[in-house]
Amino acid sequence: TQLLEQSPQFLSIQEGENLTVYCNSSSVFSSLQWYRQEPGEGPVLLVTVVTGGEVKKLKRLTFQFGDARKDSSLHITAAQPGDTGLYLCAGGRGNQFYFGTGTSLTVIP
Amino acid sequence: KAGVTQTPRYLIKTRGQQVTLSCSPISGHRSVSWYQQTPGQGLQFLFEYFSETQRNKGNFPGRFSGRQFSNSRSEMNVSTLELGDSALYLCASSLDRPSGEQFFGPGTRLTVL
């Protein structure tokens, strides 16, 4: 059983569309990160959120941490082919770090 | 500041052999974590080292081991390789604890034949 569940698992959209990826848990996390990973490479950190209700924006990407610090969402506006990749959420609790199940995004030109 | 480096990038071994992978963390980072990534299981935590001590361990058999040196560089070793050990092995470093921000290396792609 994964501590962090992501949905959807796969997403294929046309360039210019908007999308939202969800990361849910029944556990509370002290912080939550989002990563993007391209095939054969390591995950690259996109953002860290630490405060319940926090919203961070990174160009066309908007990240939100749930009020109870159990869930998070990633919203992409006007998706571009360069957004294609595996999106992973990860949460920290004490000295442990847990990864979500991942969302594979394909943006079709 | 240089990022996390891992060597080698690619490795092909046969069943029964052993392998050692190396990771150099970002300068100043003292925590190094190792992960195994496969298409079916996703990212699975192997272990984490801090100040040359294993601080956390995932649910992997004893064939998987690691160590950390005084300069924070880390190695992981897999003995008696099995076909199922084929995976991307990722190393991540953080300042002092993995629940903070982690920075990943490019990974070592291990293929066991």
PDB file of C-alpha atoms in Angstrom:
ATOM      1  CA  THR A   1       0.000   0.000   0.000  1.00  0.00           C
ATOM      2  CA  GLN A   2       1.386   3.363  -1.049  1.00  0.00           C
ATOM      3  CA  LEU A   3       1.302   6.166   1.485  1.00  0.00           C
ATOM      4  CA  LEU A   4       0.783   8.716  -1.295  1.00  0.00           C
ATOM      5  CA  GLU A   5      -1.662   7.994  -4.096  1.00  0.00           C
ATOM      6  CA  GLN A   6      -1.577  10.029  -7.278  1.00  0.00           C
ATOM      7  CA  SER A   7      -4.305  10.411  -9.850  1.00  0.00           C
ATOM      8  CA  PRO A   8      -4.620  10.058 -12.673  1.00  0.00           C
ATOM      9  CA  GLN A   9      -1.903   7.490 -13.337  1.00  0.00           C
ATOM     10  CA  PHE A  10      -1.733   8.365 -17.032  1.00  0.00           C
ATOM     11  CA  LEU A  11      -2.768  11.518 -18.828  1.00  0.00           C
ATOM     12  CA  SER A  12      -2.599  12.334 -22.528  1.00  0.00           C
ATOM     13  CA  ILE A  13      -3.744  15.785 -23.599  1.00  0.00           C
ATOM     14  CA  GLN A  14      -3.477  18.205 -26.496  1.00  0.00           C
ATOM     15  CA  GLU A  15      -1.140  21.167 -26.382  1.00  0.00           C
ATOM     16  CA  GLY A  16      -2.890  24.178 -24.869  1.00  0.00           C
ATOM     17  CA  GLU A  17      -5.195  22.233 -22.561  1.00  0.00           C
ATOM     18  CA  ASN A  18      -5.230  22.568 -18.784  1.00  0.00           C
ATOM     19  CA  LEU A  19      -4.797  19.682 -16.376  1.00  0.00           C
ATOM     20  CA  THR A  20      -4.688  18.874 -12.678  1.00  0.00           C
ATOM     21  CA  VAL A  21      -2.794  16.075 -10.962  1.00  0.00           C
ATOM     22  CA  TYR A  22      -3.728  15.016  -7.445  1.00  0.00           C
ATOM     23  CA  CYS A  23      -1.640  13.587  -4.639  1.00  0.00           C
ATOM     24  CA  ASN A  24      -3.603  12.176  -1.708  1.00  0.00           C
ATOM     25  CA  SER A  25      -2.822  10.532   1.602  1.00  0.00           C
ATOM     26  CA  SER A  26      -4.444   9.733   4.908  1.00  0.00           C
ATOM     27  CA  SER A  27      -1.246  10.822   6.662  1.00  0.00           C
ATOM     28  CA  VAL A  28       0.013  14.251   7.570  1.00  0.00           C
ATOM     29  CA  PHE A  29       3.303  15.415   6.078  1.00  0.00           C
ATOM     30  CA  SER A  30       5.674  18.091   7.304  1.00  0.00           C
ATOM     31  CA  SER A  31       6.453  19.039   3.720  1.00  0.00           C
ATOM     32  CA  LEU A  32       5.553  17.941   0.253  1.00  0.00           C
ATOM     33  CA  GLN A  33       7.558  18.141  -2.939  1.00  0.00           C
ATOM     34  CA  TRP A  34       6.713  17.778  -6.601  1.00  0.00           C
ATOM     35  CA  TYR A  35       9.216  16.382  -9.064  1.00  0.00           C
ATOM     36  CA  ARG A  36       9.293  15.882 -12.821  1.00  0.00           C
ATOM     37  CA  GLN A  37      11.261  13.031 -14.279  1.00  0.00           C
ATOM     38  CA  GLU A  38      12.188  12.373 -17.889  1.00  0.00           C
ATOM     39  CA  PRO A  39      12.977   8.857 -19.145  1.00  0.00           C
ATOM     40  CA  GLY A  40      16.347   7.554 -17.979  1.00  0.00           C
ATOM     41  CA  GLU A  41      17.027  10.578 -15.788  1.00  0.00           C
ATOM     42  CA  GLY A  42      16.625  11.394 -12.125  1.00  0.00           C
ATOM     43  CA  PRO A  43      13.640  13.355 -10.816  1.00  0.00           C
ATOM     44  CA  VAL A  44      14.061  17.122 -10.826  1.00  0.00           C
ATOM     45  CA  LEU A  45      12.622  19.088  -7.933  1.00  0.00           C
ATOM     46  CA  LEU A  46       9.915  21.549  -9.015  1.00  0.00           C
ATOM     47  CA  VAL A  47       8.621  22.909  -5.726  1.00  0.00           C
ATOM     48  CA  THR A  48       8.390  22.371  -1.976  1.00  0.00           C
ATOM     49  CA  VAL A  49       5.316  23.321   0.044  1.00  0.00           C
ATOM     50  CA  VAL A  50       5.369  23.274   3.827  1.00  0.00           C
ATOM     51  CA  THR A  51       2.369  25.221   5.121  1.00  0.00           C
ATOM     52  CA  GLY A  52      -1.213  23.935   5.027  1.00  0.00           C
ATOM     53  CA  GLY A  53      -3.182  25.820   2.383  1.00  0.00           C
ATOM     54  CA  GLU A  54      -0.029  27.111   0.729  1.00  0.00           C
ATOM     55  CA  VAL A  55      -0.177  27.908  -2.977  1.00  0.00           C
ATOM     56  CA  LYS A  56       2.943  28.319  -5.107  1.00  0.00           C
ATOM     57  CA  LYS A  57       3.184  29.281  -8.731  1.00  0.00           C
ATOM     58  CA  LEU A  58       5.995  28.409 -11.113  1.00  0.00           C
ATOM     59  CA  LYS A  59       5.186  29.999 -14.485  1.00  0.00           C
ATOM     60  CA  ARG A  60       2.265  27.900 -15.807  1.00  0.00           C
ATOM     61  CA  LEU A  61       2.387  25.451 -12.882  1.00  0.00           C
ATOM     62  CA  THR A  62       0.354  26.014  -9.711  1.00  0.00           C
ATOM     63  CA  PHE A  63       0.948  23.853  -6.653  1.00  0.00           C
ATOM     64  CA  GLN A  64      -1.351  23.684  -3.653  1.00  0.00           C
ATOM     65  CA  PHE A  65      -0.872  21.999  -0.284  1.00  0.00           C
ATOM     66  CA  GLY A  66      -4.061  20.924   1.448  1.00  0.00           C
ATOM     67  CA  ASP A  67      -5.140  22.683   4.632  1.00  0.00           C
ATOM     68  CA  ALA A  68      -4.606  19.506   6.640  1.00  0.00           C
ATOM     69  CA  ARG A  69      -1.246  18.830   4.936  1.00  0.00           C
ATOM     70  CA  LYS A  70      -2.455  15.428   3.728  1.00  0.00           C
ATOM     71  CA  ASP A  71      -2.865  16.172   0.037  1.00  0.00           C
ATOM     72  CA  SER A  72      -1.624  18.337  -2.771  1.00  0.00           C
ATOM     73  CA  SER A  73      -2.448  19.235  -6.333  1.00  0.00           C
ATOM     74  CA  LEU A  74      -0.507  20.356  -9.367  1.00  0.00           C
ATOM     75  CA  HIS A  75      -2.322  22.394 -12.004  1.00  0.00           C
ATOM     76  CA  ILE A  76      -0.772  23.099 -15.392  1.00  0.00           C
ATOM     77  CA  THR A  77      -2.227  25.836 -17.562  1.00  0.00           C
ATOM     78  CA  ALA A  78      -1.900  25.703 -21.351  1.00  0.00           C
ATOM     79  CA  ALA A  79       0.212  22.547 -21.386  1.00  0.00           C
ATOM     80  CA  GLN A  80       3.139  22.361 -23.780  1.00  0.00           C
ATOM     81  CA  PRO A  81       5.004  19.350 -25.212  1.00  0.00           C
ATOM     82  CA  GLY A  82       7.937  20.234 -22.957  1.00  0.00           C
ATOM     83  CA  ASP A  83       5.725  19.447 -19.953  1.00  0.00           C
ATOM     84  CA  THR A  84       5.728  15.776 -20.940  1.00  0.00           C
ATOM     85  CA  GLY A  85       7.177  13.559 -18.228  1.00  0.00           C
ATOM     86  CA  LEU A  86       6.523  11.635 -15.053  1.00  0.00           C
ATOM     87  CA  TYR A  87       5.266  13.816 -12.220  1.00  0.00           C
ATOM     88  CA  LEU A  88       5.949  12.572  -8.726  1.00  0.00           C
ATOM     89  CA  CYS A  89       4.803  13.935  -5.422  1.00  0.00           C
ATOM     90  CA  ALA A  90       6.802  13.125  -2.317  1.00  0.00           C
ATOM     91  CA  GLY A  91       6.159  13.775   1.331  1.00  0.00           C
ATOM     92  CA  GLY A  92       8.438  14.061   4.309  1.00  0.00           C
ATOM     93  CA  ARG A  93       7.641  12.753   7.776  1.00  0.00           C
ATOM     94  CA  GLY A  94      10.480  12.889  10.286  1.00  0.00           C
ATOM     95  CA  ASN A  95      13.446  11.171   8.695  1.00  0.00           C
ATOM     96  CA  GLN A  96      11.328   9.293   6.180  1.00  0.00           C
ATOM     97  CA  PHE A  97      10.550  10.340   2.647  1.00  0.00           C
ATOM     98  CA  TYR A  98       7.686   8.794   0.695  1.00  0.00           C
ATOM     99  CA  PHE A  99       7.011   8.966  -3.027  1.00  0.00           C
ATOM    100  CA  GLY A 100       3.685   8.925  -4.758  1.00  0.00           C
ATOM    101  CA  THR A 101       2.716   6.424  -7.414  1.00  0.00           C
ATOM    102  CA  GLY A 102       3.423   8.910 -10.219  1.00  0.00           C
ATOM    103  CA  THR A 103       1.460  10.497 -13.062  1.00  0.00           C
ATOM    104  CA  SER A 104       2.740  10.024 -16.588  1.00  0.00           C
ATOM    105  CA  LEU A 105       1.824  13.074 -18.665  1.00  0.00           C
ATOM    106  CA  THR A 106       2.011  13.230 -22.448  1.00  0.00           C
ATOM    107  CA  VAL A 107       1.299  16.521 -24.186  1.00  0.00           C
ATOM    108  CA  ILE A 108       0.577  16.058 -27.876  1.00  0.00           C
ATOM    109  CA  PRO A 109       1.609  18.910 -30.190  1.00  0.00           C
TER     110      PRO A 109
ATOM    111  CA  LYS B   1      27.416  24.295  -7.178  1.00  0.00           C
ATOM    112  CA  ALA B   2      27.756  20.867  -8.787  1.00  0.00           C
ATOM    113  CA  GLY B   3      24.774  18.546  -8.601  1.00  0.00           C
ATOM    114  CA  VAL B   4      24.561  14.947  -7.463  1.00  0.00           C
ATOM    115  CA  THR B   5      26.708  12.658  -9.560  1.00  0.00           C
ATOM    116  CA  GLN B   6      26.368   8.918  -9.973  1.00  0.00           C
ATOM    117  CA  THR B   7      28.713   6.439 -11.555  1.00  0.00           C
ATOM    118  CA  PRO B   8      28.502   4.461 -13.652  1.00  0.00           C
ATOM    119  CA  ARG B   9      25.471   5.581 -15.675  1.00  0.00           C
ATOM    120  CA  TYR B  10      24.918   2.187 -17.236  1.00  0.00           C
ATOM    121  CA  LEU B  11      25.856  -1.286 -16.114  1.00  0.00           C
ATOM    122  CA  ILE B  12      25.220  -4.764 -17.472  1.00  0.00           C
ATOM    123  CA  LYS B  13      25.773  -7.760 -15.223  1.00  0.00           C
ATOM    124  CA  THR B  14      24.804 -11.405 -15.151  1.00  0.00           C
ATOM    125  CA  ARG B  15      22.877 -13.271 -12.481  1.00  0.00           C
ATOM    126  CA  GLY B  16      24.931 -14.143  -9.436  1.00  0.00           C
ATOM    127  CA  GLN B  17      27.417 -11.316  -9.861  1.00  0.00           C
ATOM    128  CA  GLN B  18      27.714  -8.371  -7.524  1.00  0.00           C
ATOM    129  CA  VAL B  19      27.764  -4.678  -8.298  1.00  0.00           C
ATOM    130  CA  THR B  20      28.828  -1.454  -6.589  1.00  0.00           C
ATOM    131  CA  LEU B  21      27.289   1.888  -7.449  1.00  0.00           C
ATOM    132  CA  SER B  22      28.704   5.237  -6.410  1.00  0.00           C
ATOM    133  CA  CYS B  23      27.107   8.546  -5.509  1.00  0.00           C
ATOM    134  CA  SER B  24      28.667  11.939  -4.782  1.00  0.00           C
ATOM    135  CA  PRO B  25      26.218  14.316  -3.091  1.00  0.00           C
ATOM    136  CA  ILE B  26      25.994  18.066  -3.452  1.00  0.00           C
ATOM    137  CA  SER B  27      28.770  19.754  -1.508  1.00  0.00           C
ATOM    138  CA  GLY B  28      27.645  20.356   2.070  1.00  0.00           C
ATOM    139  CA  HIS B  29      24.864  17.768   1.962  1.00  0.00           C
ATOM    140  CA  ARG B  30      25.245  15.119   4.607  1.00  0.00           C
ATOM    141  CA  SER B  31      22.220  12.915   3.965  1.00  0.00           C
ATOM    142  CA  VAL B  32      22.289  10.468   1.073  1.00  0.00           C
ATOM    143  CA  SER B  33      19.356   8.254   0.156  1.00  0.00           C
ATOM    144  CA  TRP B  34      19.132   5.453  -2.368  1.00  0.00           C
ATOM    145  CA  TYR B  35      16.077   4.417  -4.355  1.00  0.00           C
ATOM    146  CA  GLN B  36      15.212   1.676  -6.790  1.00  0.00           C
ATOM    147  CA  GLN B  37      12.881   2.587  -9.635  1.00  0.00           C
ATOM    148  CA  THR B  38      11.128   0.030 -11.816  1.00  0.00           C
ATOM    149  CA  PRO B  39       8.118   0.437 -14.124  1.00  0.00           C
ATOM    150  CA  GLY B  40       5.996  -1.861 -11.992  1.00  0.00           C
ATOM    151  CA  GLN B  41       6.911  -0.711  -8.483  1.00  0.00           C
ATOM    152  CA  GLY B  42       7.762   2.935  -8.998  1.00  0.00           C
ATOM    153  CA  LEU B  43      10.281   4.555  -6.661  1.00  0.00           C
ATOM    154  CA  GLN B  44      11.143   2.331  -3.713  1.00  0.00           C
ATOM    155  CA  PHE B  45      13.284   3.558  -0.820  1.00  0.00           C
ATOM    156  CA  LEU B  46      16.384   1.444  -0.154  1.00  0.00           C
ATOM    157  CA  PHE B  47      18.245   3.221   2.653  1.00  0.00           C
ATOM    158  CA  GLU B  48      19.491   6.548   3.887  1.00  0.00           C
ATOM    159  CA  TYR B  49      22.877   7.463   5.311  1.00  0.00           C
ATOM    160  CA  PHE B  50      23.827  10.407   7.456  1.00  0.00           C
ATOM    161  CA  SER B  51      27.279  11.042   8.919  1.00  0.00           C
ATOM    162  CA  GLU B  52      28.497   7.594   7.825  1.00  0.00           C
ATOM    163  CA  THR B  53      25.634   5.833   9.620  1.00  0.00           C
ATOM    164  CA  GLN B  54      22.630   4.112   8.120  1.00  0.00           C
ATOM    165  CA  ARG B  55      19.726   6.043   9.581  1.00  0.00           C
ATOM    166  CA  ASN B  56      16.813   4.486   7.717  1.00  0.00           C
ATOM    167  CA  LYS B  57      16.258   1.304   5.773  1.00  0.00           C
ATOM    168  CA  GLY B  58      13.558   0.235   3.363  1.00  0.00           C
ATOM    169  CA  ASN B  59      12.111  -3.205   2.878  1.00  0.00           C
ATOM    170  CA  PHE B  60      14.802  -4.808   0.736  1.00  0.00           C
ATOM    171  CA  PRO B  61      16.721  -8.066   1.290  1.00  0.00           C
ATOM    172  CA  GLY B  62      20.160  -8.115   2.873  1.00  0.00           C
ATOM    173  CA  ARG B  63      21.745  -8.480  -0.583  1.00  0.00           C
ATOM    174  CA  PHE B  64      21.343  -4.716  -0.812  1.00  0.00           C
ATOM    175  CA  SER B  65      23.805  -2.825   1.327  1.00  0.00           C
ATOM    176  CA  GLY B  66      25.446   0.543   1.419  1.00  0.00           C
ATOM    177  CA  ARG B  67      27.903   2.763   3.166  1.00  0.00           C
ATOM    178  CA  GLN B  68      28.862   6.387   3.454  1.00  0.00           C
ATOM    179  CA  PHE B  69      32.308   7.850   3.701  1.00  0.00           C
ATOM    180  CA  SER B  70      33.542  10.782   5.766  1.00  0.00           C
ATOM    181  CA  ASN B  71      33.244  13.093   2.750  1.00  0.00           C
ATOM    182  CA  SER B  72      29.540  12.083   2.459  1.00  0.00           C
ATOM    183  CA  ARG B  73      30.098  10.130  -0.723  1.00  0.00           C
ATOM    184  CA  SER B  74      28.106   6.914  -0.699  1.00  0.00           C
ATOM    185  CA  GLU B  75      28.193   3.525  -2.315  1.00  0.00           C
ATOM    186  CA  MET B  76      25.582   0.823  -2.571  1.00  0.00           C
ATOM    187  CA  ASN B  77      26.312  -2.809  -3.226  1.00  0.00           C
ATOM    188  CA  VAL B  78      24.063  -5.543  -4.518  1.00  0.00           C
ATOM    189  CA  SER B  79      25.327  -9.087  -4.168  1.00  0.00           C
ATOM    190  CA  THR B  80      24.130 -12.247  -5.896  1.00  0.00           C
ATOM    191  CA  LEU B  81      22.271 -10.315  -8.557  1.00  0.00           C
ATOM    192  CA  GLU B  82      18.860 -11.504  -9.704  1.00  0.00           C
ATOM    193  CA  LEU B  83      16.978 -10.673 -12.890  1.00  0.00           C
ATOM    194  CA  GLY B  84      14.512  -8.652 -10.829  1.00  0.00           C
ATOM    195  CA  ASP B  85      17.267  -6.312  -9.698  1.00  0.00           C
ATOM    196  CA  SER B  86      17.257  -4.700 -13.134  1.00  0.00           C
ATOM    197  CA  ALA B  87      16.231  -1.122 -12.449  1.00  0.00           C
ATOM    198  CA  LEU B  88      17.225   2.506 -12.357  1.00  0.00           C
ATOM    199  CA  TYR B  89      19.044   3.152  -9.095  1.00  0.00           C
ATOM    200  CA  LEU B  90      18.777   6.722  -7.923  1.00  0.00           C
ATOM    201  CA  CYS B  91      20.754   8.559  -5.322  1.00  0.00           C
ATOM    202  CA  ALA B  92      19.458  11.708  -3.663  1.00  0.00           C
ATOM    203  CA  SER B  93      21.152  14.110  -1.317  1.00  0.00           C
ATOM    204  CA  SER B  94      19.799  16.602   1.178  1.00  0.00           C
ATOM    205  CA  LEU B  95      21.282  18.903   3.766  1.00  0.00           C
ATOM    206  CA  ASP B  96      20.480  16.945   6.864  1.00  0.00           C
ATOM    207  CA  ARG B  97      17.290  14.925   6.566  1.00  0.00           C
ATOM    208  CA  PRO B  98      15.473  13.421   3.596  1.00  0.00           C
ATOM    209  CA  SER B  99      12.111  14.846   4.607  1.00  0.00           C
ATOM    210  CA  GLY B 100      13.445  18.200   3.502  1.00  0.00           C
ATOM    211  CA  GLU B 101      14.283  18.868  -0.119  1.00  0.00           C
ATOM    212  CA  GLN B 102      16.076  16.097  -1.937  1.00  0.00           C
ATOM    213  CA  PHE B 103      18.154  16.488  -5.074  1.00  0.00           C
ATOM    214  CA  PHE B 104      18.585  13.518  -7.335  1.00  0.00           C
ATOM    215  CA  GLY B 105      21.409  12.296  -9.470  1.00  0.00           C
ATOM    216  CA  PRO B 106      20.852  11.012 -13.014  1.00  0.00           C
ATOM    217  CA  GLY B 107      20.756   7.406 -11.830  1.00  0.00           C
ATOM    218  CA  THR B 108      22.535   4.198 -12.737  1.00  0.00           C
ATOM    219  CA  ARG B 109      20.686   1.932 -15.137  1.00  0.00           C
ATOM    220  CA  LEU B 110      21.470  -1.658 -14.082  1.00  0.00           C
ATOM    221  CA  THR B 111      20.566  -4.515 -16.393  1.00  0.00           C
ATOM    222  CA  VAL B 112      20.907  -8.064 -15.106  1.00  0.00           C
ATOM    223  CA  LEU B 113      21.031 -10.777 -17.767  1.00  0.00           C
TER     224      LEU B 113
END
